[in-house]
C-alpha positions as a printed NumPy array, in Angstrom:
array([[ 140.984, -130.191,   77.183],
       [ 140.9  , -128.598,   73.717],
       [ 138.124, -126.761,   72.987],
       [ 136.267, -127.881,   69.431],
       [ 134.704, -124.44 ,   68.91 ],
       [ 137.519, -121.495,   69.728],
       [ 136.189, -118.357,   69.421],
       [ 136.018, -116.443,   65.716],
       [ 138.509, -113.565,   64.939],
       [ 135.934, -111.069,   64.625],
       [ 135.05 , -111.759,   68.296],
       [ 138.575, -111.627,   69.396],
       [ 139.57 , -108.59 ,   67.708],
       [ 136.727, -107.144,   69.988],
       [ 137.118, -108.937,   73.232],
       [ 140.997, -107.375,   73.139],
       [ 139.885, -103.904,   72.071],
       [ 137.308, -104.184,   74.887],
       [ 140.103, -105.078,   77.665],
       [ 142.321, -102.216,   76.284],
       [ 139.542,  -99.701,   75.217],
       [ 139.974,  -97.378,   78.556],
       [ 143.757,  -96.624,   78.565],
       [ 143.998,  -96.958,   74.294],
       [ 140.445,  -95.675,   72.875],
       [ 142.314,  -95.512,   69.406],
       [ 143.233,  -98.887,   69.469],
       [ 143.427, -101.366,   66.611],
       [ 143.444, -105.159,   66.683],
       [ 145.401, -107.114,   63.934],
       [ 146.396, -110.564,   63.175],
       [ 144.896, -113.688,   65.497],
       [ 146.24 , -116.781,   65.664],
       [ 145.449, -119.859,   65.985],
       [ 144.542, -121.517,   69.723],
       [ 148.014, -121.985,   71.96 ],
       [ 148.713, -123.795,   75.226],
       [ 149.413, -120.375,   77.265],
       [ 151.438, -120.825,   80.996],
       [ 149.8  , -119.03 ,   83.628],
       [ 151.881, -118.245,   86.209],
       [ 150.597, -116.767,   89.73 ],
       [ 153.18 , -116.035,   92.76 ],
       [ 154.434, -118.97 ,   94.684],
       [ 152.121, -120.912,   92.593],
       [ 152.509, -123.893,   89.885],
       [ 151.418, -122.946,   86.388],
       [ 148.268, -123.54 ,   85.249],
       [ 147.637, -123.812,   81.142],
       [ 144.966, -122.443,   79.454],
       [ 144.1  , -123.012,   75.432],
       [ 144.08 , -119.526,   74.307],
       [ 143.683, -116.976,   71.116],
       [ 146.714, -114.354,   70.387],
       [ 145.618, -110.861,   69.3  ],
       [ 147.655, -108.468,   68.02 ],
       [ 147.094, -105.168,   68.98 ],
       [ 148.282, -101.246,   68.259],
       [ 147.592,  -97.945,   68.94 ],
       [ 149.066,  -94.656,   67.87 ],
       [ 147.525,  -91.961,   70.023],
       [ 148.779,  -92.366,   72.607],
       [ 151.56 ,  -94.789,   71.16 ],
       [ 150.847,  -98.652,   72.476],
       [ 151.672, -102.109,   70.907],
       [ 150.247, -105.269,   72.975],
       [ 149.425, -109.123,   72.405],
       [ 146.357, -109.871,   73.982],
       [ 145.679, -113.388,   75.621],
       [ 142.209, -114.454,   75.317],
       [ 140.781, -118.25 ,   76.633],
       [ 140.037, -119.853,   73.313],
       [ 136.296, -120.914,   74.321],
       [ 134.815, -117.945,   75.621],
       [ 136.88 , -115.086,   74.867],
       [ 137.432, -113.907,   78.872],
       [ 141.019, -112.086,   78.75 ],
       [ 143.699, -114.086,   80.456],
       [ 146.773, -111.897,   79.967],
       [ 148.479, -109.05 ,   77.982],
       [ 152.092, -107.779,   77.118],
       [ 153.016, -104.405,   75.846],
       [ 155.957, -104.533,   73.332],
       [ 156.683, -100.861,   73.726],
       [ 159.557, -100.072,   75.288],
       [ 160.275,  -96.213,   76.587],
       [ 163.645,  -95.287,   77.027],
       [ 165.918,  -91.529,   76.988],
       [ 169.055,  -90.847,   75.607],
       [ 171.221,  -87.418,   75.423],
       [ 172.823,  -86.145,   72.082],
       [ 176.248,  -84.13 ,   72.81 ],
       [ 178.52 ,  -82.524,   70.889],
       [ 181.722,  -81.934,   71.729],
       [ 183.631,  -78.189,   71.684],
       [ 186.534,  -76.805,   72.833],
       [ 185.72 ,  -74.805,   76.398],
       [ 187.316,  -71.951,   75.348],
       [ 189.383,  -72.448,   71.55 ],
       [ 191.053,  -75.558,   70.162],
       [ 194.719,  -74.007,   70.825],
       [ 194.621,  -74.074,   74.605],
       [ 192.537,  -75.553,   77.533],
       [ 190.239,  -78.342,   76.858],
       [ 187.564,  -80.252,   75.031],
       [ 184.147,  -80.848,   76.527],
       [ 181.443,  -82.709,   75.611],
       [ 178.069,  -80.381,   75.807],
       [ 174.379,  -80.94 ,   75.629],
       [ 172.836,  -80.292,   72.227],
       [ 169.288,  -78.431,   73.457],
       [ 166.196,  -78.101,   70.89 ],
       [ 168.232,  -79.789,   67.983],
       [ 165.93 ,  -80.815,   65.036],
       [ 166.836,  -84.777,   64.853],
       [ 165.278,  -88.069,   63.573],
       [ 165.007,  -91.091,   65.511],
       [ 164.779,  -94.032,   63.165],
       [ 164.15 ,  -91.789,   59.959],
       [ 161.284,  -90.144,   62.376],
       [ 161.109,  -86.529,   62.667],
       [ 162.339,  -85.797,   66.427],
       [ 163.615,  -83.252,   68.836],
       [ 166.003,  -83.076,   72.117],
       [ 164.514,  -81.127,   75.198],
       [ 166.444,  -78.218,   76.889],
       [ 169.387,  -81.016,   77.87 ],
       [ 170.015,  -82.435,   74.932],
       [ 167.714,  -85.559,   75.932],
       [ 165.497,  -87.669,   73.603],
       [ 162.873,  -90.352,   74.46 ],
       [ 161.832,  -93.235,   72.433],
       [ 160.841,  -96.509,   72.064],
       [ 163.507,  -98.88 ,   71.138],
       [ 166.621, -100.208,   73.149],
       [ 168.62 ,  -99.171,   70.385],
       [ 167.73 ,  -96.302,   67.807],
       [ 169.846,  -94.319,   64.893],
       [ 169.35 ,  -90.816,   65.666],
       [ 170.519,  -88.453,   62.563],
       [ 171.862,  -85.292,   63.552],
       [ 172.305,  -81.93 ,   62.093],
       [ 172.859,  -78.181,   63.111],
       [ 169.711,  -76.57 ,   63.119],
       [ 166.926,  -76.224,   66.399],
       [ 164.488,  -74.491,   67.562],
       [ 166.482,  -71.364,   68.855],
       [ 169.997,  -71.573,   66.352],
       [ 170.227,  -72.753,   62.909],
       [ 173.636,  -73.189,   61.489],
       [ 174.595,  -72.134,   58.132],
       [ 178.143,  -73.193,   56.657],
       [ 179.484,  -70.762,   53.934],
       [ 181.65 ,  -73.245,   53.327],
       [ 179.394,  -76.497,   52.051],
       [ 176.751,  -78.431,   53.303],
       [ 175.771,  -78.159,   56.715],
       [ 176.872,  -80.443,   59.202],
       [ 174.934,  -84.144,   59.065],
       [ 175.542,  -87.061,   60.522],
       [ 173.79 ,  -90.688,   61.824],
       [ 174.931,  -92.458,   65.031],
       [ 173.462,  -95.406,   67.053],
       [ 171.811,  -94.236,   70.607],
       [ 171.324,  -96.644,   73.328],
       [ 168.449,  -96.568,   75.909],
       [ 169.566,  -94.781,   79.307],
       [ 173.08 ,  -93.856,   77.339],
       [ 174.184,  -90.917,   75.665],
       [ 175.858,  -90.126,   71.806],
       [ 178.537,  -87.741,   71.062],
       [ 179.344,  -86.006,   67.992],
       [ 183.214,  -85.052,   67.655],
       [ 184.175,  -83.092,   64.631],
       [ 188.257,  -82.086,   65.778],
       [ 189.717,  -84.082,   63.069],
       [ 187.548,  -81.57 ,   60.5  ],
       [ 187.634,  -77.631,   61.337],
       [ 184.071,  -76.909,   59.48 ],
       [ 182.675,  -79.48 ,   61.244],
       [ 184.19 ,  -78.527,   64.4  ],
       [ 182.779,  -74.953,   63.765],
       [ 179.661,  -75.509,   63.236],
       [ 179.34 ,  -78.067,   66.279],
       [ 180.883,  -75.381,   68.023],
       [ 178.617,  -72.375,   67.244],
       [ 175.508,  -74.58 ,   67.781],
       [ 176.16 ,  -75.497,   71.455],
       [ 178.069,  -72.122,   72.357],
       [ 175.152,  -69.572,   70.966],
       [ 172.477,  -71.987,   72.535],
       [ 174.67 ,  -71.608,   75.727],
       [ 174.786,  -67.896,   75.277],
       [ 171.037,  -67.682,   74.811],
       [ 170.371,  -69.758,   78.211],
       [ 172.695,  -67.427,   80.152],
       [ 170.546,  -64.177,   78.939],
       [ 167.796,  -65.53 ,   79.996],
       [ 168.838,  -64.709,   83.68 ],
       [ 169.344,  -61.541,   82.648],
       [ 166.777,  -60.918,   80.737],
       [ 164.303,  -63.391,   80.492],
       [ 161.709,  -61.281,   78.277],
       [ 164.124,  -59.757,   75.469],
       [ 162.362,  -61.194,   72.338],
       [ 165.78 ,  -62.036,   70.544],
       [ 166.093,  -64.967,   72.637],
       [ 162.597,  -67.16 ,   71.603],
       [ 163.147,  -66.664,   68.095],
       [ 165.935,  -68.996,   65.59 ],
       [ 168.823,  -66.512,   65.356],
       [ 171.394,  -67.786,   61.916],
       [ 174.582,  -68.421,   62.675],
       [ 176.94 ,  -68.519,   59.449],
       [ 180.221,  -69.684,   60.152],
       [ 182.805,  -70.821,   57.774],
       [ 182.726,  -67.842,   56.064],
       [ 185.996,  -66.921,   53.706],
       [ 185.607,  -63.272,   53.814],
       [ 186.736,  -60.755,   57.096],
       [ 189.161,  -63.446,   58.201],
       [ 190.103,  -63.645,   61.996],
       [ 186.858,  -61.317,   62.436],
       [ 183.043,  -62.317,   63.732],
       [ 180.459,  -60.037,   63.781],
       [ 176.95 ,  -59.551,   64.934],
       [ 174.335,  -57.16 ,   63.239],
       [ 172.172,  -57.252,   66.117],
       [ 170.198,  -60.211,   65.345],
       [ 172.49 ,  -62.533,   63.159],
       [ 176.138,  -64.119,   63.567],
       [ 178.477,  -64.838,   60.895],
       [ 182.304,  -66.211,   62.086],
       [ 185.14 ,  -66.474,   59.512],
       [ 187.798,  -69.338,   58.536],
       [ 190.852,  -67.325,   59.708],
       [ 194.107,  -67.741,   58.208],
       [ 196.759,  -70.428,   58.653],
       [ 199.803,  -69.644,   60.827],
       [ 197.262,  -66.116,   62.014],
       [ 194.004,  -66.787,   63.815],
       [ 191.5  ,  -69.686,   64.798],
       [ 188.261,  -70.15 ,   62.616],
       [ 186.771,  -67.914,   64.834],
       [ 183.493,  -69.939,   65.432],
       [ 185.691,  -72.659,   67.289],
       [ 186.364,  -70.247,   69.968],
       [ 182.969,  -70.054,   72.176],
       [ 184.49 ,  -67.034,   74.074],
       [ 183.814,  -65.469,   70.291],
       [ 180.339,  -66.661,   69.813],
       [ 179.456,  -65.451,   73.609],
       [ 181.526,  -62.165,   72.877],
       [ 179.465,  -61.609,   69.563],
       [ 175.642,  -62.718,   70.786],
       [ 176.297,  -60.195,   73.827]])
């Protein structure tokens, strides 16, 4: 039986917020619809149906979006559904293991990288891994983090966008372009570099702070060099040496 009074919005809004008050004290209640035949479905049971009142719901603090269910006549909660959906993904770049002429390519974590998730301002842990709440999300990617930042001497840093799947992983591959390649390189083999001191030496300052990495650089070709707190790699010459930050045995050689 319909009822011929439902409840008002105002009440609604705060009948939801009530429900969802102790786990979302930030919480906001939105649009309410009009009354709906809602299925209620218990275990082993045959559904029952209820004439209830849809409220929307949100929170930001901590992060929460619901509809809320409420029995159109007196407001009593019947159910709730949370539309937010956690999930983790891993960014990787691949590198060669030890330089592009010989041995082979692997595909590496990329730890404390600055990213955006959905044009959001974001950040992988210490394995490269992101969490967020969409199945699907376009993660944009660059060369700078929390413990290397990448500059290119020869353009624009490194940028790109790629999709990310929930419980999957992206990877960045720049062999078909040598300053990409570098800098891709140099980001994953100094952040390497930095993890393996810390076994060594787990309170040297040098390691908690950004150290710049310039690679790309046309001058001192086949060279690298380190003046104790900053890296710069060259192009190298054609037919002569590797771009020298390619070659992660270089960037371990020149952070030791």
């Amino acid at each position: 039986v319909l009822t011929d009074s439902p409840i008002d919005p105002a009440t609604a809004r705060a009948r939801a917020l009530a429900w969802l008050r102790a786990e979302a004290p930030t919480a906001v209640a939105g649009a309410v619809s009009a009354p709906v035949i809602l299925p209620l479905v218990g275990r082993g049971e045959a559904p029952t149906y209820r004439e209830a009142i849809e409220v929307e719901v949100r929170a930001d603090e901590p992060i929460g979006r619901w509809t809320v269910w409420l029995d159109a006549a007196t407001g009593d909660p019947l159910a709730r559904a949370s539309h937010v959906y956690e999930a983790t993904g891993t960014v990787r770049y691949e590198a060669p293991q030890r330089s592009p002429s010989y041995g082979m390519r692997v595909q590496l974590p990329a730890p404390h990288l600055a990213v955006t998730v959905d044009g959001a301002p974001g950040k992988t842990d210490a394995d490269g891994a992101l969490t967020f709440d969409q199945k699907t999300v376009q993660v944009g990617l660059g060369v700078v983090g929390d413990y290397v930042k990448i500059v290119n001497k020869s353009g624009a840093a490194a940028a790109n966008t790629l999709p990310l799947d929930a419980d999957s992983e992206v990877v960045w591959n720049g062999v078909d372009d040598p300053l990409v390649d570098a800098q891709l390189t140099a980001y994953v083999a100094a952040n390497a570099a930095k993890v393996y001191v810390r076994t060594i030496a787990n309170d040297l300052p040098w390691l908690d702070g950004q150290v710049s990495v310039s690679v790309n650089s046309g001058a001192g070709s086949c060279n690298a060099m380190s003046d104790g707190d900053n890296l710069t790699f060259y192009l190298g010459e054609p037919d002569t040496c590797e771009n020298t930050a390619r070659i992660p045995d270089v960037v371990y050689h020149e952070c030791g």
